[in-house]
PDB file of C-alpha atoms and ligand atoms in Angstrom:
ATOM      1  CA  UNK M 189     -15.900   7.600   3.861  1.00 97.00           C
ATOM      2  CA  UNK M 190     -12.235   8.669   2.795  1.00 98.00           C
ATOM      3  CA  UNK M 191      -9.529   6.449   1.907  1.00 98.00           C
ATOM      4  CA  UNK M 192      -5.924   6.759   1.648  1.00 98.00           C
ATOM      5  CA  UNK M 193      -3.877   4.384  -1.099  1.00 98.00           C
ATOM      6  CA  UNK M 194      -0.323   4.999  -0.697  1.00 98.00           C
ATOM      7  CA  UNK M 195       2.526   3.573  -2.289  1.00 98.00           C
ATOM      8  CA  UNK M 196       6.090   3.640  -1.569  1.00 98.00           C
ATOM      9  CA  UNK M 197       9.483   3.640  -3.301  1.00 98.00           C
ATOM     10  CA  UNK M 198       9.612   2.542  -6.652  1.00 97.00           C
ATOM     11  CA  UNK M 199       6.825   2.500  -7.553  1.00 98.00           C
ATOM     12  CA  UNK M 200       5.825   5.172  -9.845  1.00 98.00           C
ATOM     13  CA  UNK M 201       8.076   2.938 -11.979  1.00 95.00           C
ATOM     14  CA  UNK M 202       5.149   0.447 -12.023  1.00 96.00           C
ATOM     15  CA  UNK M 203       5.157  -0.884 -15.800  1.00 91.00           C
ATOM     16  CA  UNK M 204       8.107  -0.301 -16.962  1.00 90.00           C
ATOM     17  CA  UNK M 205       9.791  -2.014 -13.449  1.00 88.00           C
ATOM     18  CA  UNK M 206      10.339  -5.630 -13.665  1.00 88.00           C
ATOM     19  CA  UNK M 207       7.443  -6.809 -15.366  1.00 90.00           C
ATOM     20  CA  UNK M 208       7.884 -10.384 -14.793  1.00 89.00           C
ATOM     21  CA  UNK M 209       7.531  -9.792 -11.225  1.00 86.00           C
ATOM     22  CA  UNK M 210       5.077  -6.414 -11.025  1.00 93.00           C
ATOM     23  CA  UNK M 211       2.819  -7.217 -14.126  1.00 88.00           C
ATOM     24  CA  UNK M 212       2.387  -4.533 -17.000  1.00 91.00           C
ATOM     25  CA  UNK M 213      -0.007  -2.045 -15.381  1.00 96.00           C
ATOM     26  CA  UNK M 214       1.121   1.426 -14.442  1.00 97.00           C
ATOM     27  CA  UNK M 215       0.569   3.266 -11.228  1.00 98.00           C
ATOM     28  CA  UNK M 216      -1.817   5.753 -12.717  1.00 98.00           C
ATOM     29  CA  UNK M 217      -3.395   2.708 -14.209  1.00 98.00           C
ATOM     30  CA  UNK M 218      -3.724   0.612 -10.503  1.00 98.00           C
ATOM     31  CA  UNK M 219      -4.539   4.350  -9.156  1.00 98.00           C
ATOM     32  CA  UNK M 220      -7.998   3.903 -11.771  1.00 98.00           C
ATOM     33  CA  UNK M 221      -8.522   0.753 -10.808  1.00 98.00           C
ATOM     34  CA  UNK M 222      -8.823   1.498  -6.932  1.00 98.00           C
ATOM     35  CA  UNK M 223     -10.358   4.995  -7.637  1.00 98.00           C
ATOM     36  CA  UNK M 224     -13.307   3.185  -9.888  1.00 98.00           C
ATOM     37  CA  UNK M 225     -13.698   0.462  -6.930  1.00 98.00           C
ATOM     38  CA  UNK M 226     -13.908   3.305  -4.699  1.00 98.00           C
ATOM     39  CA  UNK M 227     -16.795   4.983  -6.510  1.00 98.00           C
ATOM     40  CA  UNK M 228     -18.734   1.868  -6.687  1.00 98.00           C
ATOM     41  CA  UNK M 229     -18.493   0.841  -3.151  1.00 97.00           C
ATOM     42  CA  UNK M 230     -19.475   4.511  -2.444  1.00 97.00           C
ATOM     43  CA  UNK M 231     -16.078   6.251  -0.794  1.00 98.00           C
ATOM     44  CA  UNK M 232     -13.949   8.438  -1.918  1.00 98.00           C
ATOM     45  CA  UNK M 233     -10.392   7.095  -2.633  1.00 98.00           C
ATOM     46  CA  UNK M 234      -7.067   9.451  -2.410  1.00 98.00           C
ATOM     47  CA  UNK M 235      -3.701   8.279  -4.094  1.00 98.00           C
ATOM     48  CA  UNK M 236      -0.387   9.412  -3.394  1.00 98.00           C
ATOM     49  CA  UNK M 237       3.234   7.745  -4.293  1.00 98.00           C
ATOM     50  CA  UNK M 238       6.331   8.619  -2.457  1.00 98.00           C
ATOM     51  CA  UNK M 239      10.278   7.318  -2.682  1.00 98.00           C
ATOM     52  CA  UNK M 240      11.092   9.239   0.104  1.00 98.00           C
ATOM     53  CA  UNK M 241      10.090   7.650   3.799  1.00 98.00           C
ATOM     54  CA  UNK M 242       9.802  10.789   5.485  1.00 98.00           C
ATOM     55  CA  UNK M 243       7.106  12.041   3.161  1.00 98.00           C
ATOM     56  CA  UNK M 244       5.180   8.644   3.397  1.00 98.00           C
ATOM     57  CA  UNK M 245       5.358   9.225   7.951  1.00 98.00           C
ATOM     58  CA  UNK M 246       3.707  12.904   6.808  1.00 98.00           C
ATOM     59  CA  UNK M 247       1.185  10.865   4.414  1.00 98.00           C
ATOM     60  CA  UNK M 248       0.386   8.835   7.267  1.00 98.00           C
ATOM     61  CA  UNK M 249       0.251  11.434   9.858  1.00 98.00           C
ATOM     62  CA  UNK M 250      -1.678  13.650   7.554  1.00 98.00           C
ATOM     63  CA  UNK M 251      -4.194  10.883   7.211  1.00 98.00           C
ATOM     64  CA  UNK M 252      -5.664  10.790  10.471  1.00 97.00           C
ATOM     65  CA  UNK M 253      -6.667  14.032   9.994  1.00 97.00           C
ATOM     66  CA  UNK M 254      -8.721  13.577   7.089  1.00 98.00           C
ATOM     67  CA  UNK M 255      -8.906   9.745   5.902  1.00 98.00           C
ATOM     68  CA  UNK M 256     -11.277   6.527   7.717  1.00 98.00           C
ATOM     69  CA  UNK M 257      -8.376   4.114   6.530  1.00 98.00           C
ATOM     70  CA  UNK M 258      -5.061   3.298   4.749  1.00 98.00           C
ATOM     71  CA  UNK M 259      -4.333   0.901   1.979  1.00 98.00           C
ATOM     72  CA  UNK M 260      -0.337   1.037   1.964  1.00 98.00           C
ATOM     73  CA  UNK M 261       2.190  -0.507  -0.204  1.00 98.00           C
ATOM     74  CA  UNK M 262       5.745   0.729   1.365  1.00 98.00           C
ATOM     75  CA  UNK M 263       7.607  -0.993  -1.193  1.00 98.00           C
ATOM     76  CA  UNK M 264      10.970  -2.174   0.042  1.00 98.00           C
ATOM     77  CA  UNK M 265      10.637   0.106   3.420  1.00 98.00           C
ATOM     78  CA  UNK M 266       8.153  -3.042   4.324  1.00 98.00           C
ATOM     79  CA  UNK M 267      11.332  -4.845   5.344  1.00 98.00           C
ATOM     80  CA  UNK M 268      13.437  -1.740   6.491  1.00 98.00           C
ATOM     81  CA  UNK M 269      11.688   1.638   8.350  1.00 98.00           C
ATOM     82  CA  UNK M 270      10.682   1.117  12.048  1.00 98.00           C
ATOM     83  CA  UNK M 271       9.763   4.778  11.743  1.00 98.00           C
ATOM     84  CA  UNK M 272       7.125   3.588   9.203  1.00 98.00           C
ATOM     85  CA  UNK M 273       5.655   0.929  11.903  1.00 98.00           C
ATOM     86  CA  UNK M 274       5.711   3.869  14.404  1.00 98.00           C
ATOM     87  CA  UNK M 275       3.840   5.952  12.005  1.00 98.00           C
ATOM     88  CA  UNK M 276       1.061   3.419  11.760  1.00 98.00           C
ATOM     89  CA  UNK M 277       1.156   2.473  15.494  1.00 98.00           C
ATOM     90  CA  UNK M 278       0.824   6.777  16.187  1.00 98.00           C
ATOM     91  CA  UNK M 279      -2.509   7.030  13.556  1.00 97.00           C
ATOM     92  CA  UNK M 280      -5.631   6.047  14.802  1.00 90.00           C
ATOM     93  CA  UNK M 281      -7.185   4.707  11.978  1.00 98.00           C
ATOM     94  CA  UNK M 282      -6.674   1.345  10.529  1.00 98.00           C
ATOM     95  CA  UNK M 283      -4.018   0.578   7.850  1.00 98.00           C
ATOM     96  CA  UNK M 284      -3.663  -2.351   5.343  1.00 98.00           C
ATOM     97  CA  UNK M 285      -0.783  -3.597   3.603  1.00 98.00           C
ATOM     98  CA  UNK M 286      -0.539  -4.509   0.477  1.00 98.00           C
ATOM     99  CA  UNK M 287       2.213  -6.292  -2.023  1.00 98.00           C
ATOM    100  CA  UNK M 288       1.694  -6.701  -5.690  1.00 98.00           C
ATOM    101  CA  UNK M 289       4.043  -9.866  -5.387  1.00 97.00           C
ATOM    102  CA  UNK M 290       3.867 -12.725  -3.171  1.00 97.00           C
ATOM    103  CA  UNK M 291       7.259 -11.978  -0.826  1.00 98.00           C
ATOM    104  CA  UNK M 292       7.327 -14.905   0.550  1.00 98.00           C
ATOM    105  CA  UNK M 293       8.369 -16.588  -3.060  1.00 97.00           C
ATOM    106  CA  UNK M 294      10.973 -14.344  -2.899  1.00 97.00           C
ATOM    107  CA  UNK M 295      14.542 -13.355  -0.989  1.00 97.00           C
ATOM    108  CA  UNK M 296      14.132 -13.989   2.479  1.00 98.00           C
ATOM    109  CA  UNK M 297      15.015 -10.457   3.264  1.00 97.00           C
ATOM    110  CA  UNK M 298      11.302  -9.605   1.875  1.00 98.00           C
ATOM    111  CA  UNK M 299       9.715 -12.063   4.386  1.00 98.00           C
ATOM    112  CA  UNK M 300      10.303 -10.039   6.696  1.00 98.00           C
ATOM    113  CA  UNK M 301       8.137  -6.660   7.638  1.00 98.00           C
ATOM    114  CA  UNK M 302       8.178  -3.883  10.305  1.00 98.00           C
ATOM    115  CA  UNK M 303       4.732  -3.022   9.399  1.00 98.00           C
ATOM    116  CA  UNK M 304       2.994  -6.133   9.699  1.00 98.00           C
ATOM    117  CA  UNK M 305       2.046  -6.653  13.441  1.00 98.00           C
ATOM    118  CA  UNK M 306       0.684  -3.030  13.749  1.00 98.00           C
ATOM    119  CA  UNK M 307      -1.475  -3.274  10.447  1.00 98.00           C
ATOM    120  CA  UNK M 308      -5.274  -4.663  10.706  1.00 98.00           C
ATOM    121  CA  UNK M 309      -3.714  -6.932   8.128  1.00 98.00           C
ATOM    122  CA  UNK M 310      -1.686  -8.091   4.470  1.00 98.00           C
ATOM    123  CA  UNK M 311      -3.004  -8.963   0.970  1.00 98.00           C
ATOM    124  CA  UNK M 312      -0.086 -10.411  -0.766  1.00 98.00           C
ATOM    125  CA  UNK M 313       0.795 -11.495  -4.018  1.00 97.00           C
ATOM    126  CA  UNK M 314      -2.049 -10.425  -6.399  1.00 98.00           C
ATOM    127  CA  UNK M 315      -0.431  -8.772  -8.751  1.00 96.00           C
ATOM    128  CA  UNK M 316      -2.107  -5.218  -9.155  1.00 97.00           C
ATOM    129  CA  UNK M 317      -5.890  -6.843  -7.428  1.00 98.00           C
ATOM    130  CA  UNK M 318      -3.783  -6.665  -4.291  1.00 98.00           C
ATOM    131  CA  UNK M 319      -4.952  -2.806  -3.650  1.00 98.00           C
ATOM    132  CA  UNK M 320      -8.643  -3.754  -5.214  1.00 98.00           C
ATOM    133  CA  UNK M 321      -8.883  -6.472  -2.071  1.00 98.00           C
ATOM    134  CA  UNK M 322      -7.132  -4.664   0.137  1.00 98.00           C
ATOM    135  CA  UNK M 323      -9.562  -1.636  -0.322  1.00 98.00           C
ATOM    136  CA  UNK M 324     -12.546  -4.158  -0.072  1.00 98.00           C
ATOM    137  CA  UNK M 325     -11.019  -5.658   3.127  1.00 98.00           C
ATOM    138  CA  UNK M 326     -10.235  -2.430   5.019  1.00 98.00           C
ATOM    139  CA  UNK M 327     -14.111  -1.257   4.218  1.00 98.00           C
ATOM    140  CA  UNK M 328     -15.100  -4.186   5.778  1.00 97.00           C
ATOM    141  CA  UNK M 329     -13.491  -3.790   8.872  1.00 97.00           C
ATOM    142  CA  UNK M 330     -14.747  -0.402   8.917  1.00 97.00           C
TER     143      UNK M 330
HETATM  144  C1  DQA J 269       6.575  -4.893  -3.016  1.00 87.52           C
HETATM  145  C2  DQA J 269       7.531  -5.958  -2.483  1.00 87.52           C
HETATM  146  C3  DQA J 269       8.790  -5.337  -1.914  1.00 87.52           C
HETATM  147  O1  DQA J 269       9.668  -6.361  -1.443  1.00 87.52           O
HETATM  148  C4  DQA J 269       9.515  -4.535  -2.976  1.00 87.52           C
HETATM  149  O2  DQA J 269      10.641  -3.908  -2.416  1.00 87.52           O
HETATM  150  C5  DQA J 269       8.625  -3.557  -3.655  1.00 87.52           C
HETATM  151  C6  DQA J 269       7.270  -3.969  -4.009  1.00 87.52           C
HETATM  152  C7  DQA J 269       5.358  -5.506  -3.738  1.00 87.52           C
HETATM  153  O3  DQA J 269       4.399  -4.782  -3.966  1.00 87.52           O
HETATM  154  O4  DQA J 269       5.390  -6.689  -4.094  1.00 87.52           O
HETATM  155  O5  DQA J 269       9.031  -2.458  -3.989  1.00 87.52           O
HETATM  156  O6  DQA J 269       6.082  -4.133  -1.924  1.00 87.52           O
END
């Protein structure tokens, strides 16, 4: 079993960015943390982080070629990029969103999301555990 954890705009900052809201870890460090998960539940995870939206639609696309799932974090293209939600409607395989904060706490512009109704389903608001349950959630379903 291959996984795909993919993160969107902003955050490679993870860390550094707002850490009142995002918590202290880094991406590579969240990138271990799903990676180690991975290894015990016995599949191999992949992580990639883009700020560009066209390169996460390739991610995506690329995916179905290779990966059983998608743990996806689009950052602020959540509340933006219909071409994202076409993305994940095009891909066969299921995808699950994550958010590190809880967005519905927050501006109401980030209650909204393109993705949501064509995702298996959301973990929100865990802080970095977000991807860890979101990993164990999509091997459920699978
Ligand atoms: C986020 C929430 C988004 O609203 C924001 O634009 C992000 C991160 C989260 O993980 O909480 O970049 O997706």
């Amino acid at each position: 079993m291959k996984i795909l954890v993919l993160h969107g705009p902003n955050l490679n900052l993870l860390g550094t960015r707002e850490p009142e809201v995002y918590g202290s870890m880094s991406l590579d460090d969240i990138n271990n943390k799903v990676t180690e998960l991975g290894k015990e539940l016995g599949v191999e995870v992949k992580c990639l982080q883009s700020n560009h939206e066209g390169a996460l639609i390739d991610a995506l696309h690329d995916a179905r070629t290779w990966a059983n799932g998608v743990v996806f974090n689009p950052g602020a293209y959540t509340h933006t990029s219909i071409a994202l939600r076409d993305a994940i409607s095009a891909i066969q395989i299921p995808v699950v969103e994550v958010h590190m904060s809880n967005v519905y706490a927050r501006e109401e512009f980030r209650h909204v999301s393109m993705i949501s109704a064509v995702c298996k389903g959301k973990v929100v608001g865990f802080g970095w555990r977000s991807y860890t349950l979101g990993l164990r959630a999509l091997l459920e379903i699978l």
